[in-house]
XYZ file of C-alpha atoms in Angstrom:
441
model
C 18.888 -0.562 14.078
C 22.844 -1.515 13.391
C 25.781 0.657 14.034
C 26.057 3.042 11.118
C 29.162 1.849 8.220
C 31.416 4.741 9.134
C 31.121 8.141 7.538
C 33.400 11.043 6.144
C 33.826 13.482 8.951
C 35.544 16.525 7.030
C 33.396 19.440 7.593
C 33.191 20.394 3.685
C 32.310 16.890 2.361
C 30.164 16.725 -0.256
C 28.069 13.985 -0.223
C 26.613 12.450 -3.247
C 22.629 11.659 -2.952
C 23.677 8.298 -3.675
C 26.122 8.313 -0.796
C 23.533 9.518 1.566
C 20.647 7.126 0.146
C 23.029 4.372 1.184
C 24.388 5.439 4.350
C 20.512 5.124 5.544
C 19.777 2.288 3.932
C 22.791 0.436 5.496
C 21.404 1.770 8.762
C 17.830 1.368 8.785
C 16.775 -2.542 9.134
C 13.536 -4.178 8.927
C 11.398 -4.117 12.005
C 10.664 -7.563 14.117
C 7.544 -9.497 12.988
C 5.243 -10.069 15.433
C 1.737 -12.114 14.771
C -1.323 -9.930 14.065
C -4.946 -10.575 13.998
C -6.505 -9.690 10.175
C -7.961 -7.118 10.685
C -4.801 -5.196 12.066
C -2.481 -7.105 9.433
C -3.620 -4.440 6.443
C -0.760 -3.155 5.266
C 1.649 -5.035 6.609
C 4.270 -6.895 4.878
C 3.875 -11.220 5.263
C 6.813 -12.657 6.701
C 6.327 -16.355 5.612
C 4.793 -17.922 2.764
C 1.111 -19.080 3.171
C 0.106 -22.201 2.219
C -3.610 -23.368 2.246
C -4.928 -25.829 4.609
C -8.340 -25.962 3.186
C -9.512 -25.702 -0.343
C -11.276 -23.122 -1.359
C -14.298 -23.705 -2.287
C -14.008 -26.867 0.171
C -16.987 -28.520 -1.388
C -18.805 -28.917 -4.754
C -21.620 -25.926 -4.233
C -24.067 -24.138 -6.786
C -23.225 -20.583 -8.181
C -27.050 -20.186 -9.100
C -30.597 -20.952 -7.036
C -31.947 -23.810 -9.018
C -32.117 -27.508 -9.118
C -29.725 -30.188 -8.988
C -30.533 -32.632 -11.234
C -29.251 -35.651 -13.851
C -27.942 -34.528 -16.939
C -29.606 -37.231 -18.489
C -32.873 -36.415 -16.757
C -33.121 -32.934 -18.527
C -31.230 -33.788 -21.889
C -33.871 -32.938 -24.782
C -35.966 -30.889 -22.618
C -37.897 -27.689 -23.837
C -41.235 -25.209 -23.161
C -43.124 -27.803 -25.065
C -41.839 -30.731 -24.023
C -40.562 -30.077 -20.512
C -38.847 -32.499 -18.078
C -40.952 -33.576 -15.096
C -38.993 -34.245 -12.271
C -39.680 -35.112 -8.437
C -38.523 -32.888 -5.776
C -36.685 -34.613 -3.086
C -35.632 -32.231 -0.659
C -33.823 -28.732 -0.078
C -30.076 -27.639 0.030
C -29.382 -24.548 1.762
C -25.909 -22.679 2.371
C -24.890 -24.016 5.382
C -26.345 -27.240 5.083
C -25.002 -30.677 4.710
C -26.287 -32.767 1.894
C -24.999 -35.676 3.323
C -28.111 -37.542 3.912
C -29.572 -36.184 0.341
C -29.494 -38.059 -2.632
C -30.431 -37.138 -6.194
C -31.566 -40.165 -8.003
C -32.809 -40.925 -12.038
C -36.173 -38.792 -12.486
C -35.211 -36.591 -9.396
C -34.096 -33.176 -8.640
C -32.988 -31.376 -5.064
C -33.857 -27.342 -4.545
C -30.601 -26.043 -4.135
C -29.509 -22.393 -3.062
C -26.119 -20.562 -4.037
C -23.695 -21.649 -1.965
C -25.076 -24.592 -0.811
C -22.895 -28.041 -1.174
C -24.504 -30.129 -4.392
C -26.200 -33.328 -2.810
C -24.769 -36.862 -4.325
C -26.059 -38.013 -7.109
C -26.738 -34.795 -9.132
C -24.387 -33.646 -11.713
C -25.236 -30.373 -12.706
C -27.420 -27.512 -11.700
C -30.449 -25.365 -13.911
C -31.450 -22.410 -12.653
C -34.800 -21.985 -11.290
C -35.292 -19.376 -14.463
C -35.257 -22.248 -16.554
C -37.910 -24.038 -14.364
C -41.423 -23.804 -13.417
C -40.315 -23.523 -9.528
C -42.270 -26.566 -8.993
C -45.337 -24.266 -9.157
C -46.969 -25.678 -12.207
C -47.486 -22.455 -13.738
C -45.055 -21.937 -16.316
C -40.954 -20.345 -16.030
C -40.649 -18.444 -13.344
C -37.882 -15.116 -12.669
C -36.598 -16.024 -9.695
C -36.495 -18.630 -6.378
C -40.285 -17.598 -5.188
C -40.840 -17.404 -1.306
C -44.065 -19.645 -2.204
C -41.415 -22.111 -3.531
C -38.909 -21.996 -0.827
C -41.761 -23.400 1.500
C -41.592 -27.640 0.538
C -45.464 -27.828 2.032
C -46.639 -25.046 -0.521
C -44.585 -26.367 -3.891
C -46.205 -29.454 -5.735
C -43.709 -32.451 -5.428
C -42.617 -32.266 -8.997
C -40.590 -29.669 -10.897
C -40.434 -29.024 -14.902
C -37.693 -27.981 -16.239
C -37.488 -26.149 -19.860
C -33.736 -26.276 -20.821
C -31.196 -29.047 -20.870
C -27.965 -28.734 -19.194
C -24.462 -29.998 -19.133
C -22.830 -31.305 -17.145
C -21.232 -29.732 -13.940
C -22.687 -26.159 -15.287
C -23.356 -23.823 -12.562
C -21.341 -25.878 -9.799
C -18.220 -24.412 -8.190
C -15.510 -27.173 -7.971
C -13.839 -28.154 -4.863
C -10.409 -26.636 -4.815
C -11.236 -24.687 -8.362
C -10.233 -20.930 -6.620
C -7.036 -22.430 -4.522
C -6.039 -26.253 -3.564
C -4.832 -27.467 -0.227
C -1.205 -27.622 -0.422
C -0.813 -24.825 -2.662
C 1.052 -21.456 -1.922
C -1.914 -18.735 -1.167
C 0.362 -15.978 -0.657
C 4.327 -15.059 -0.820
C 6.593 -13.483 1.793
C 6.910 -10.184 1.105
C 3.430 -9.423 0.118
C 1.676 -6.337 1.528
C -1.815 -6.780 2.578
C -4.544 -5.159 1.068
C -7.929 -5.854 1.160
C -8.288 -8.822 -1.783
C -5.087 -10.272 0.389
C -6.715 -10.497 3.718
C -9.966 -11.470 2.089
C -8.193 -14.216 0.573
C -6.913 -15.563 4.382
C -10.010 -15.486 5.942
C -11.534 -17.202 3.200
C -8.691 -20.349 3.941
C -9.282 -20.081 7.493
C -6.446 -18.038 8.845
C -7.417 -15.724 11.442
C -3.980 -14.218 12.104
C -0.680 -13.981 10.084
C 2.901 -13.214 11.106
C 3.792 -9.307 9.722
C 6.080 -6.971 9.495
C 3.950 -4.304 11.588
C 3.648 -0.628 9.481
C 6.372 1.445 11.130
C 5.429 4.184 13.240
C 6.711 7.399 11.811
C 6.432 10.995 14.159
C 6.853 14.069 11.937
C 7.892 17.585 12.976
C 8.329 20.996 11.570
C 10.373 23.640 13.172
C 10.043 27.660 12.927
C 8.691 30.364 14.956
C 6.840 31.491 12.038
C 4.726 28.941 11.291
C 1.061 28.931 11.811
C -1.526 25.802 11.979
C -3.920 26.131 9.181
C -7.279 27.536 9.826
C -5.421 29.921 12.285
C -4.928 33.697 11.547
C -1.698 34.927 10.129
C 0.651 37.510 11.738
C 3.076 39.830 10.366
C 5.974 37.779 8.742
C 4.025 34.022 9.237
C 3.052 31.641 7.297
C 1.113 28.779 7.529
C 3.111 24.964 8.188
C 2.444 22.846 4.637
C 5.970 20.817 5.352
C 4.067 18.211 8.443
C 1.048 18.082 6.826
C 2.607 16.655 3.144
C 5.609 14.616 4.870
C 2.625 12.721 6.712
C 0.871 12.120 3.961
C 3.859 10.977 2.429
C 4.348 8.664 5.185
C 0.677 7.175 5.319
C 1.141 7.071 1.401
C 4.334 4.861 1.813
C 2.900 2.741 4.086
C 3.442 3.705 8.288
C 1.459 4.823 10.903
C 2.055 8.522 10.888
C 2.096 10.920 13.791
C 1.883 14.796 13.114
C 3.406 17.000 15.673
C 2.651 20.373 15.835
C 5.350 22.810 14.875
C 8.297 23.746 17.413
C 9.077 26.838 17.520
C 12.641 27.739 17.101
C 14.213 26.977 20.351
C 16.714 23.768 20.797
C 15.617 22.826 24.169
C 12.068 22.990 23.789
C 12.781 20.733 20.081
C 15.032 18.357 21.739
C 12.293 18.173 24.564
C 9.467 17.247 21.886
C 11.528 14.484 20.168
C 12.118 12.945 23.244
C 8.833 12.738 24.249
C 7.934 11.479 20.878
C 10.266 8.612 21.368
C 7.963 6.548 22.625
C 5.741 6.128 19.541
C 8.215 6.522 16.610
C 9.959 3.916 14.780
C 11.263 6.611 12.550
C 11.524 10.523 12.979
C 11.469 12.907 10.395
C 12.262 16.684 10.862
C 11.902 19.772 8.503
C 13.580 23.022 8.671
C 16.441 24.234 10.713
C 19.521 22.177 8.845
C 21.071 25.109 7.004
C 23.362 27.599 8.161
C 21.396 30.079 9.401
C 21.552 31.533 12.569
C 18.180 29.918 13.701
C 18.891 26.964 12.953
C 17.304 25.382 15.272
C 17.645 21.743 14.221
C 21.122 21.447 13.652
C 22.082 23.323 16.642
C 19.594 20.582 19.662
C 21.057 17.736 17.565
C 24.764 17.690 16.584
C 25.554 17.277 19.936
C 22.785 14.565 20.865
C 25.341 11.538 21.350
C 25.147 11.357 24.908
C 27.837 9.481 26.435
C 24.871 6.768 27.808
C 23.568 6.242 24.717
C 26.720 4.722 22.570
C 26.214 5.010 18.770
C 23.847 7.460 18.881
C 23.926 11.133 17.118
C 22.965 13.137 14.329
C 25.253 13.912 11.400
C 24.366 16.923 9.355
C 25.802 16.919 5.260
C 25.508 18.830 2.626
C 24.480 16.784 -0.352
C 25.395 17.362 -3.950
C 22.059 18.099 -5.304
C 19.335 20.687 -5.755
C 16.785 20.949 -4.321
C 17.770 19.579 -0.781
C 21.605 20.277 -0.374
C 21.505 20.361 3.542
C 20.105 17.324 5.542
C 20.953 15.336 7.970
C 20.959 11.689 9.222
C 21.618 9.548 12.387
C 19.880 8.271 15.054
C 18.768 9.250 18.729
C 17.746 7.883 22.126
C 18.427 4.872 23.983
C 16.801 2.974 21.156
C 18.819 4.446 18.622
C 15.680 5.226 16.501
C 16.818 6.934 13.424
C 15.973 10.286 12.543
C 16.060 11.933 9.166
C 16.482 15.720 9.142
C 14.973 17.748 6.112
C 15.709 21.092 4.801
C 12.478 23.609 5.653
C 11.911 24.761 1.696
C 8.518 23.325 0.758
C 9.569 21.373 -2.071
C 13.610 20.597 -0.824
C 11.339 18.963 1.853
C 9.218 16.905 -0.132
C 11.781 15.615 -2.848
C 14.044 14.921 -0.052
C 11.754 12.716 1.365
C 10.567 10.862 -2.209
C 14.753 10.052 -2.145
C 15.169 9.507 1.437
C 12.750 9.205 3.619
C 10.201 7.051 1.441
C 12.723 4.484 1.101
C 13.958 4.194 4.578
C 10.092 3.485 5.466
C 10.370 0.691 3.299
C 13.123 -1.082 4.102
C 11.638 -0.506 7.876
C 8.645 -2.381 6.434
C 11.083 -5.465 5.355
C 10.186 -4.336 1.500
C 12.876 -5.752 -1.027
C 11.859 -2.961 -3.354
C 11.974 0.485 -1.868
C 11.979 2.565 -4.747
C 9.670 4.542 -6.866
C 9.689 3.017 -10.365
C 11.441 5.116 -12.628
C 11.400 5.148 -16.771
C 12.624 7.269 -19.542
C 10.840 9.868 -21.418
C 11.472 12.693 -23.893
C 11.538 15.864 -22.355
C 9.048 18.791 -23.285
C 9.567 22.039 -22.793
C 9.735 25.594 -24.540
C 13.267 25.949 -23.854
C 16.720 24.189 -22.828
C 16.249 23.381 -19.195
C 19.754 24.372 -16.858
C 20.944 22.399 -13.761
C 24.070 23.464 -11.743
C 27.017 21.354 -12.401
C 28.606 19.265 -9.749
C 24.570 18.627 -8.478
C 22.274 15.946 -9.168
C 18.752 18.455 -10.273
C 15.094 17.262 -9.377
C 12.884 18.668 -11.802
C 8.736 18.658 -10.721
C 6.871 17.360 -13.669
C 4.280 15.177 -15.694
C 4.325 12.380 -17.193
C 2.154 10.817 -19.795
C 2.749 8.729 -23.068
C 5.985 8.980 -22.909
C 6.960 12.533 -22.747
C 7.900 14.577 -19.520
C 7.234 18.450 -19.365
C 8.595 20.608 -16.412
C 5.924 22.232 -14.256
C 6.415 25.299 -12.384
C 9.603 27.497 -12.025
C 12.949 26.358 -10.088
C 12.454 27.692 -6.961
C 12.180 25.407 -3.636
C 9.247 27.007 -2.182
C 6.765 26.908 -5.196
C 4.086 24.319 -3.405
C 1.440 25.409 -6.069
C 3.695 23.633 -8.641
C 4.472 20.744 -6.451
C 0.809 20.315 -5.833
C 0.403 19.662 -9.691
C 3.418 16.904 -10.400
C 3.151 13.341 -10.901
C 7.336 12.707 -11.520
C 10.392 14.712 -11.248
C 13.531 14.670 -14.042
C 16.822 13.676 -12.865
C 20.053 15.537 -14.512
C 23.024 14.181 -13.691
C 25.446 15.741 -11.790
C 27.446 15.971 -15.336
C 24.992 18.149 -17.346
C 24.531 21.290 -17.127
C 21.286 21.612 -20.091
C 19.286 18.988 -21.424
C 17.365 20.076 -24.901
C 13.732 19.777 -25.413
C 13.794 16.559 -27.124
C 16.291 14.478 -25.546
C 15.845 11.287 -23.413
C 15.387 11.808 -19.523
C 15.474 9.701 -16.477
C 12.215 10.289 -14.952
C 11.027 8.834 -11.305
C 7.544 8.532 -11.066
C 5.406 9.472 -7.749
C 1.873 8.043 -8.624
């Protein structure tokens, strides 16, 4: 992590949400690859192009049980006037062909996946064959025909076919030479399936960070236990982790701290160890319990240069306080989130979910955002001077508000797919008119 670009210090600076966005995202760099089996490479980001060393398929090989045979051998053929041909041999998958070969008037069993033996030029399926059992088509690769001792030495075959049908080129998925995969990809499954398949058993990543979550207040309760007078239970960990897995790190939930600044500073220490990233909720207003703001300000020690937390007031709803910097020897950087249910969670979308990615070595940290014409029953307000994060959904083009204003309405939250932006410059946007929409499925 670099030395922060520096920052406005005056205590009643207003930071913009764009200001803040890239403060972090000057700050935060992309972690150090390191070389990972496959297995432990899903979703990671790939540092350096891939190119193939083998083709894929490396051989010509049969996409059907059958027979590989002439094309001129079988050209005409039909029920009534079937093609006789002598059986030669097997091909299995797994199993050279090399000392196989497929002359006029012959055929080779052949299984899927096995290499087609020299001399043959296409393949019929065994459903368009008697098996070699004399008895007429059969449905499928019989075990009395996979046995060479129990099949006559002849096959007929009731269909023509073309050539090269049913045979899987050499090189036809991906060449050797060509590029398999970018830098910059993130590896899901079809990715890693894709470098086994060219015979890569480890790649060189980006590792998924490691990101340690914590929620502060003495009133909050783990769900599933009983609530007290004046608790309730902690939602804030439980969604910011999510949110974490969901943008791609290793997440660590820790339970919540009750509101004491030793016993918080304590627990992020401790979580040093494990965390790439730290993100707190609550306790980054102006409260008296504030418990966040009051174990952190100070945290610059004067053995751990650059380090500290800055806490800002942005100029935005929800989510005006948070706070930003970094901690420990390490300098890991630490985001600090306002405790309101949904301040927490749209501060994260904006700040949070982006810093993850750029930790990831993502060029594109962003949601995707479009446009889309808003619908609602009324004229919706925002405060002016504050850029406003409206829940809603979107579909077909049209984005309707869900649920009321308030930062602590989780039910809404729970049913949004997007949020409207208005600008810091309006004040009421019609039903009707044209929004800026980010999108968060």
């Amino acid at each position: 992590m670099s030395t922060a670009a520096p920052r406005p210090t005056e205590q009643d600076h207003l930071w913009s949400v764009d200001e803040h966005l890239e403060d972090i995202l000057a700050t935060v760099r992309p972690l150090e690859p390191i070389e990972l089996q496959l297995p432990d490479a899903q979703g990671c980001v790939l540092v350096d192009d891939v190119t193939v060393a083998v083709s894929l398929p490396p051989f010509d090989n049969s996409s059907m049980d059958g027979y590989a045979v002439r094309v001129a051998d079988v050209a005409g053929a039909s029920e009534e006037f079937p093609a006789a041909l002598e059986v030669v041999g097997d091909v299995a998958a797994g199993q050279a062909a090399d000392l196989l070969y497929v002359g006029p008037g012959q055929a080779a069993r052949i299984m899927t996946g096995a290499p087609l033996p020299a001399g043959a030029e296409t393949v019929v399926p065994v459903e368009w064959t008697d098996g070699g059992l004399g008895e007429g088509p059969v449905s499928g690769m019989r075990a009395r025909s996979l046995a060479p001792e129990q099949a006559s030495g002849h096959v007929r075959v009731y269909r023509p076919a073309e050539a090269r049908a049913h045979v899987r080129a050499m090189g036809s998925d991906v060449k050797a030479g060509d590029r398999a995969l970018e830098a910059g990809t993130v590896l899901g499954p079809p990715q890693i399936a894709l470098l086994a398949a060219i015979g890569r058993g480890t790649v060189r990543v980006r590792p998924r960070p490691r990101v340690v979550v914590l929620s502060t207040g003495s009133e909050l309760v783990q769900p599933g236990e009983e609530l007290g007078a004046g608790q309730i239970y902690d939602s804030n960990s439980f969604a910011l982790t999510a949110a974490a897995r969901d943008a791609g790190a290793i997440a660590y939930r820790v339970g919540a701290v009750a509101d004491d600044a030793e016993t918080l500073r304590s627990t992020i220490e401790d979580q040093l160890v494990r965390a790439d990233l730290l993100v707190t909720t609550g306790g980054v207003s102006v409260g008296a319990y504030d418990v966040v703001k009051e174990a952190l300000s100070h945290v610059g020690d004067e053995d751990e240069a650059g380090s500290g937390i800055e806490f800002r007031k942005l100029a935005m709803q929800p989510g005006k306080p948070q706070g930003f910097g970094s901690i420990g020897p390490d300098h890991i950087p630490l985001l600090a989130l306002p405790g309101n249910p949904v301040s927490s969670y749209v501060s994260f979308e904006l700040f949070v979910r982006p810093a993850i990615r750029t930790l990831m070595g993502l060029k594109d940290v962003h949601r995707p955002t479009t446009r889309a014409r808003l619908t609602a029953d009324k004229p919706i307000t925002s405060p002016k001077g504050r850029r406003q994060f409206l829940r809603a959904t979107c579909a077909d083009g049209r984005a309707r508000p869900v649920g009321g204003a308030g930062s602590h309405l989780v039910a809404a939250l729970a049913h949004a797919d997007a949020l409207i932006v208005v600008p810091e410059d309006v004040v009421s946007v019609e039903p009707g008119t044209d929004v800026e929409v980010v999108l968060l499925g």
